[in-house]
Amino acid sequence: MSITLHPEFVHSDQDPYLLALSGGRDSVALLHLLLSLGVENLVLCHVNHGLRGEESDLDAAFVEALAKKHQLRCEISKIDVKQRMCDKGESMELAARLSRHEYFAYCASKHECRRVLLAHHADDQAETVLFKLLRGSGGLQGMSYSSGHTVADEELELLRPLLFTPREEINKYIKTHGITYREDLSNAEAVAVRNRLRNEVMPLLNDIMKRDVSMSINRAVSISALQDKALREALQQHEVEDPQGRLFLPVINTLPAALKYLALHDYLKKQGVSNISYQLLDECLDILSEQTSSKVNLPGGRFFRRKQQRAFVE
C-alpha cells in the first residue's frame, strides 16, 4: 500500500527540503513515503518542546536515530515552551508553533533551504476548519497546501504533501509497512480545544452521519476556496486603496457586500491585525458610512478609523 501525495508536490533531487519530524505517526509516515519515492535530499528538523519530560527527550533521540539510519542531516533543538509562555503571554499551542517556525528559519538559513515539509493531513484540515468556524472566523478557512511565512527575515515556504490524505490511510500505511513511531499520549488528553475536537467532536459527528465527515468538510473548503478566488479576481477590478494605502470609501461603498467584506478583511490582515472575526468585520464595516462612530477598537490597542473619505488602521 502507498499514499498519494498532494498533486502540486513535485520533488527535485537537487533542491533540499526541511522535514519537520516530531517522531509521531504522521511525520514518520511522510519520511518513509518520501524515501520510498527517492526523495533523499532531506534535513530532519525536530523541536523538543520539553513539555513531556523524559518522553520529549526520547522523541528527540528517536528522530536522531532515524537520521543516522537513513544517513540524513538532522537538526534538533530543545526549547523551554513553558518559559516562553510566561515571558510572552502566549498560549501553549501558539508558543510551541512559533518556536518551531523560528527554528525552521534558523535551519533554512543554515542549510540554504526555505522549503519546509509538514505532515498535516485531511483530518487535521477538518479539525482546523471546525476550530476556526466555531471560534468565529469568517468562512470555511483551512490550511493550504503551500503557505509563505517570513520568520526572522527568512522566507519560508511551508508545504503539506499529505493534506488530502485521511488519517485512516496513514494508519493503514503505517501498519502495512510495519513502521515504528513515537506515540504522544498527550494527544488523547481532553485538555486543549483541538484535542477535544479530534477525540470527541469528530468521532461523534462520524457516528451521527455514519461516515467520515472530514472528507465532506474538506470538499466544502475546496469549493469555498474556488469561490474566494472568484471574488478576489472581481475585487482586483477596483482600486480600493488610495496611494497612501488607506481604504478609499467612495470606491469601497459602491461594492457588493461580499466584496466589501473581502476588501476589509484583506486590508486588516495586511495591517497585521490578528483574530479577524465576523463581529470585528461588521463593526469595521459600520464605520464606513458617516452615520455611525468613526472609530473601532482593534486587538493590541490599535484602532480602525474613518476620516475624510478614508479608512485606515492606526
Coordinates of C-alpha atoms in Angstrom, one line a residue:
M1 CA 0.0 0.0 0.0
S2 CA 1.1 3.6 -0.7
I3 CA -0.2 7.1 -0.2
T4 CA -0.8 9.6 -3.0
L5 CA 0.8 12.9 -2.2
H6 CA -0.7 16.2 -3.0
P7 CA -0.8 16.8 -6.8
E8 CA 1.2 20.0 -6.5
F9 CA 4.1 18.3 -4.8
V10 CA 6.8 17.7 -7.4
H11 CA 10.1 16.9 -5.8
S12 CA 13.6 17.6 -7.1
D13 CA 16.7 15.6 -6.2
Q14 CA 18.8 18.8 -6.4
D15 CA 16.8 21.1 -4.1
P16 CA 16.7 20.1 -0.4
Y17 CA 13.7 20.1 1.9
L18 CA 13.5 20.6 5.6
L19 CA 11.2 17.9 7.0
A20 CA 9.6 18.8 10.4
L21 CA 9.8 15.4 12.2
S22 CA 8.2 15.1 15.6
G23 CA 8.7 11.3 15.7
G24 CA 5.0 10.8 15.7
R25 CA 2.9 8.6 13.3
D26 CA 2.2 11.3 10.6
S27 CA 5.6 12.8 10.2
V28 CA 7.4 9.4 10.3
A29 CA 4.9 8.0 7.7
L30 CA 5.8 11.1 5.5
L31 CA 9.5 10.4 5.9
H32 CA 9.1 6.7 5.0
L33 CA 7.0 7.6 1.9
L34 CA 9.4 10.3 0.7
L35 CA 12.3 7.9 1.0
S36 CA 10.4 5.2 -0.9
L37 CA 9.9 7.8 -3.7
G38 CA 13.6 8.5 -3.9
V39 CA 13.4 11.9 -2.1
E40 CA 16.7 11.7 -0.1
N41 CA 17.9 15.3 0.0
L42 CA 16.2 15.9 3.3
V43 CA 17.2 17.7 6.5
L44 CA 15.2 16.4 9.5
C45 CA 14.2 19.2 11.9
H46 CA 13.0 18.4 15.4
V47 CA 12.0 20.7 18.2
N48 CA 11.9 19.3 21.7
H49 CA 9.4 21.4 23.5
G50 CA 10.3 20.0 26.8
L51 CA 6.6 19.6 27.8
R52 CA 6.6 15.8 28.5
G53 CA 9.8 15.4 30.4
E54 CA 11.7 12.2 29.6
E55 CA 9.2 11.3 26.8
S56 CA 10.1 14.5 24.9
D57 CA 13.8 13.6 25.2
L58 CA 13.1 10.1 23.9
D59 CA 11.2 11.6 20.9
A60 CA 14.4 13.6 20.1
A61 CA 16.6 10.5 20.4
F62 CA 14.2 8.6 18.1
V63 CA 14.5 11.3 15.4
E64 CA 18.2 11.3 15.7
A65 CA 18.3 7.6 15.3
L66 CA 16.2 7.8 12.2
A67 CA 18.5 10.3 10.7
K68 CA 21.5 8.1 11.3
K69 CA 19.7 5.0 10.0
H70 CA 18.9 6.8 6.7
Q71 CA 22.1 8.9 6.6
L72 CA 20.2 12.2 6.6
R73 CA 21.2 15.5 8.0
C74 CA 19.5 16.3 11.3
E75 CA 18.9 19.4 13.4
I76 CA 17.5 19.1 16.9
S77 CA 16.7 21.9 19.3
K78 CA 15.3 21.9 22.9
I79 CA 13.1 24.9 23.8
D80 CA 11.5 25.8 27.1
V81 CA 8.0 26.4 25.8
K82 CA 6.6 26.9 29.3
Q83 CA 9.1 29.7 30.0
R84 CA 8.2 31.3 26.7
M85 CA 4.5 31.2 27.6
C86 CA 5.4 33.1 30.9
D87 CA 7.7 35.6 29.2
K88 CA 5.4 36.5 26.2
G89 CA 1.9 35.6 27.4
E90 CA 1.4 33.2 24.6
S91 CA -0.9 30.1 24.7
M92 CA 0.9 26.7 24.8
E93 CA -0.2 26.0 21.2
L94 CA 1.0 29.4 19.9
A95 CA 4.3 29.3 21.8
A96 CA 5.1 25.8 20.5
R97 CA 4.2 26.7 16.9
L98 CA 6.2 30.0 16.9
S99 CA 9.2 28.2 18.5
R100 CA 9.1 25.6 15.7
H101 CA 8.8 28.3 13.0
E102 CA 11.8 30.2 14.4
Y103 CA 13.8 27.0 14.4
F104 CA 12.8 26.3 10.9
A105 CA 14.0 29.7 9.9
Y106 CA 17.4 29.0 11.6
C107 CA 17.7 25.7 9.8
A108 CA 16.6 27.2 6.5
S109 CA 19.4 29.8 6.8
K110 CA 22.0 27.2 7.8
H111 CA 21.2 24.7 5.0
E112 CA 20.1 27.3 2.4
C113 CA 16.7 25.7 2.1
R114 CA 13.5 27.6 2.5
R115 CA 11.0 24.7 1.8
V116 CA 9.6 23.0 4.9
L117 CA 7.5 19.8 4.7
L118 CA 4.8 19.4 7.3
A119 CA 2.7 16.3 7.9
H120 CA -0.7 17.9 8.2
H121 CA -3.4 15.6 6.8
A122 CA -7.1 15.7 5.8
D123 CA -8.3 15.1 9.4
D124 CA -6.1 17.9 10.7
Q125 CA -7.6 20.1 8.0
A126 CA -11.2 19.3 9.1
E127 CA -10.4 20.0 12.7
T128 CA -8.8 23.3 11.7
V129 CA -11.8 24.3 9.8
L130 CA -14.2 23.5 12.6
F131 CA -12.0 25.2 15.2
K132 CA -11.8 28.4 13.2
L133 CA -15.5 28.3 12.3
L134 CA -16.6 27.8 15.9
R135 CA -14.2 30.5 17.1
G136 CA -16.0 33.0 14.8
S137 CA -13.7 33.3 11.8
G138 CA -15.3 34.2 8.6
G139 CA -15.9 31.5 6.0
L140 CA -14.5 28.0 5.8
Q141 CA -10.9 28.7 6.4
G142 CA -8.4 25.8 6.5
M143 CA -4.8 25.2 5.7
S144 CA -3.5 25.5 2.1
Y145 CA -1.0 23.1 0.5
S146 CA 1.6 25.9 0.3
S147 CA 1.8 28.9 2.6
G148 CA 4.5 31.5 2.9
H149 CA 5.9 32.8 6.2
T150 CA 8.5 35.4 7.0
V151 CA 10.3 34.5 10.2
A152 CA 13.5 36.2 11.4
D153 CA 14.0 37.7 7.9
E154 CA 13.8 34.2 6.4
E155 CA 11.2 33.5 3.7
L156 CA 9.8 30.0 4.5
E157 CA 7.5 28.0 2.2
L158 CA 5.5 25.5 4.3
L159 CA 4.3 22.6 2.2
R160 CA 1.7 20.0 3.2
P161 CA 2.0 16.9 0.9
L162 CA -0.4 14.9 3.0
L163 CA -3.2 17.5 3.1
F164 CA -5.6 15.4 1.1
T165 CA -4.8 12.1 2.9
P166 CA -7.2 10.8 5.5
R167 CA -5.8 9.7 8.9
E168 CA -7.1 6.2 8.3
E169 CA -5.0 5.8 5.1
I170 CA -1.9 6.9 7.1
N171 CA -2.8 4.3 9.8
K172 CA -3.1 1.6 7.1
Y173 CA 0.2 2.7 5.6
I174 CA 2.0 2.5 8.9
K175 CA 0.6 -1.0 9.7
T176 CA 1.2 -2.4 6.2
H177 CA 4.9 -1.3 6.3
G178 CA 5.5 -2.1 10.0
I179 CA 6.7 1.4 10.6
T180 CA 7.8 2.3 14.2
Y181 CA 6.9 5.7 15.6
R182 CA 6.6 7.6 18.8
E183 CA 3.1 7.9 20.4
D184 CA 2.3 11.2 22.0
L185 CA -0.1 10.3 24.7
S186 CA -1.0 13.9 25.4
N187 CA -2.9 13.9 22.1
A188 CA -5.5 11.8 23.8
E189 CA -6.0 14.1 26.8
A190 CA -9.2 16.2 26.8
V191 CA -7.3 19.4 27.7
A192 CA -6.7 21.5 24.6
V193 CA -9.6 22.5 22.4
R194 CA -8.0 20.9 19.4
N195 CA -7.6 17.7 21.3
R196 CA -11.3 17.6 22.2
L197 CA -12.3 18.3 18.6
R198 CA -10.1 15.5 17.5
N199 CA -11.1 12.9 20.1
E200 CA -14.7 13.8 21.0
V201 CA -16.4 16.0 18.4
M202 CA -15.1 14.4 15.2
P203 CA -15.9 10.8 16.2
L204 CA -19.3 11.9 17.4
L205 CA -20.0 13.6 14.0
N206 CA -18.8 10.5 12.2
D207 CA -21.1 8.3 14.3
I208 CA -24.1 10.6 13.7
M209 CA -23.6 10.8 10.0
K210 CA -22.4 7.2 9.6
R211 CA -19.4 8.2 7.5
D212 CA -16.1 10.1 7.7
V213 CA -17.3 13.8 7.8
S214 CA -13.7 15.1 7.4
M215 CA -13.9 14.5 3.6
S216 CA -17.2 16.4 3.4
I217 CA -15.7 19.3 5.3
N218 CA -12.6 19.3 3.1
R219 CA -14.7 19.3 -0.1
A220 CA -16.6 22.3 1.3
V221 CA -13.3 24.0 1.9
S222 CA -12.2 23.4 -1.7
I223 CA -15.5 24.8 -3.0
S224 CA -15.1 27.8 -0.7
A225 CA -11.6 28.4 -2.0
L226 CA -12.8 28.5 -5.6
Q227 CA -15.5 31.0 -4.6
D228 CA -12.9 33.1 -2.8
K229 CA -10.7 33.0 -5.8
A230 CA -13.5 34.3 -8.0
L231 CA -14.3 37.1 -5.5
R232 CA -10.6 38.1 -5.4
E233 CA -10.5 38.3 -9.2
A234 CA -13.5 40.5 -9.1
L235 CA -12.1 42.7 -6.4
Q236 CA -8.9 43.3 -8.4
Q237 CA -11.0 45.3 -10.9
H238 CA -11.5 48.0 -8.3
E239 CA -8.9 50.4 -6.8
V240 CA -10.0 50.1 -3.2
E241 CA -6.9 51.8 -1.7
D242 CA -5.5 55.3 -2.2
P243 CA -1.8 56.0 -2.9
Q244 CA -1.1 56.2 0.8
G245 CA -2.5 52.7 1.3
R246 CA -5.8 53.7 3.0
L247 CA -9.2 52.3 2.1
F248 CA -10.9 54.8 -0.3
L249 CA -14.5 55.0 0.8
P250 CA -16.1 56.3 -2.4
V251 CA -15.0 53.1 -4.1
I252 CA -15.5 50.7 -1.1
N253 CA -19.1 51.9 -0.5
T254 CA -20.1 51.1 -4.1
L255 CA -19.0 47.4 -3.8
P256 CA -21.4 44.5 -3.2
A257 CA -21.4 43.2 0.4
A258 CA -19.2 40.2 -0.4
L259 CA -16.5 42.3 -2.0
K260 CA -16.7 44.8 0.9
Y261 CA -16.1 42.0 3.4
L262 CA -13.2 40.7 1.4
A263 CA -11.6 44.1 0.8
L264 CA -11.8 44.9 4.5
H265 CA -10.6 41.5 5.7
D266 CA -7.6 41.6 3.4
Y267 CA -6.8 45.2 4.4
L268 CA -6.9 44.4 8.1
K269 CA -4.8 41.3 7.6
K270 CA -2.2 43.3 5.6
Q271 CA -2.0 45.7 8.5
G272 CA -1.1 42.9 10.9
V273 CA -4.5 42.7 12.7
S274 CA -5.0 39.2 14.2
N275 CA -8.1 37.3 15.1
I276 CA -10.3 38.9 12.4
S277 CA -13.8 37.6 13.3
Y278 CA -17.1 38.4 11.5
Q279 CA -18.1 40.5 14.5
L280 CA -15.0 42.6 14.1
L281 CA -15.6 42.9 10.3
D282 CA -19.2 44.0 11.0
E283 CA -18.0 46.7 13.4
C284 CA -15.5 48.0 11.0
L285 CA -17.9 47.9 8.1
D286 CA -20.4 50.0 10.1
I287 CA -18.0 52.9 10.3
L288 CA -17.5 53.1 6.6
S289 CA -20.7 55.1 6.5
E290 CA -20.9 58.5 8.2
Q291 CA -24.0 57.5 10.2
T292 CA -22.0 55.8 13.0
S293 CA -19.0 56.2 15.2
S294 CA -15.7 56.9 13.3
K295 CA -13.5 54.5 15.3
V296 CA -13.4 50.8 16.2
N297 CA -11.1 49.2 18.7
L298 CA -8.7 46.6 17.3
P299 CA -6.7 43.9 19.1
G300 CA -3.4 45.1 20.5
G301 CA -4.6 48.6 21.4
R302 CA -4.9 49.8 17.8
F303 CA -7.9 51.4 16.0
F304 CA -9.7 51.3 12.7
R305 CA -10.7 54.9 11.9
R306 CA -12.7 56.8 9.3
K307 CA -11.6 60.3 8.4
Q308 CA -12.1 62.4 5.3
Q309 CA -13.4 59.6 2.9
R310 CA -10.6 57.3 4.0
A311 CA -10.5 54.4 6.5
F312 CA -7.2 53.2 8.0
V313 CA -5.5 51.4 10.9
E314 CA -3.6 53.5 13.5

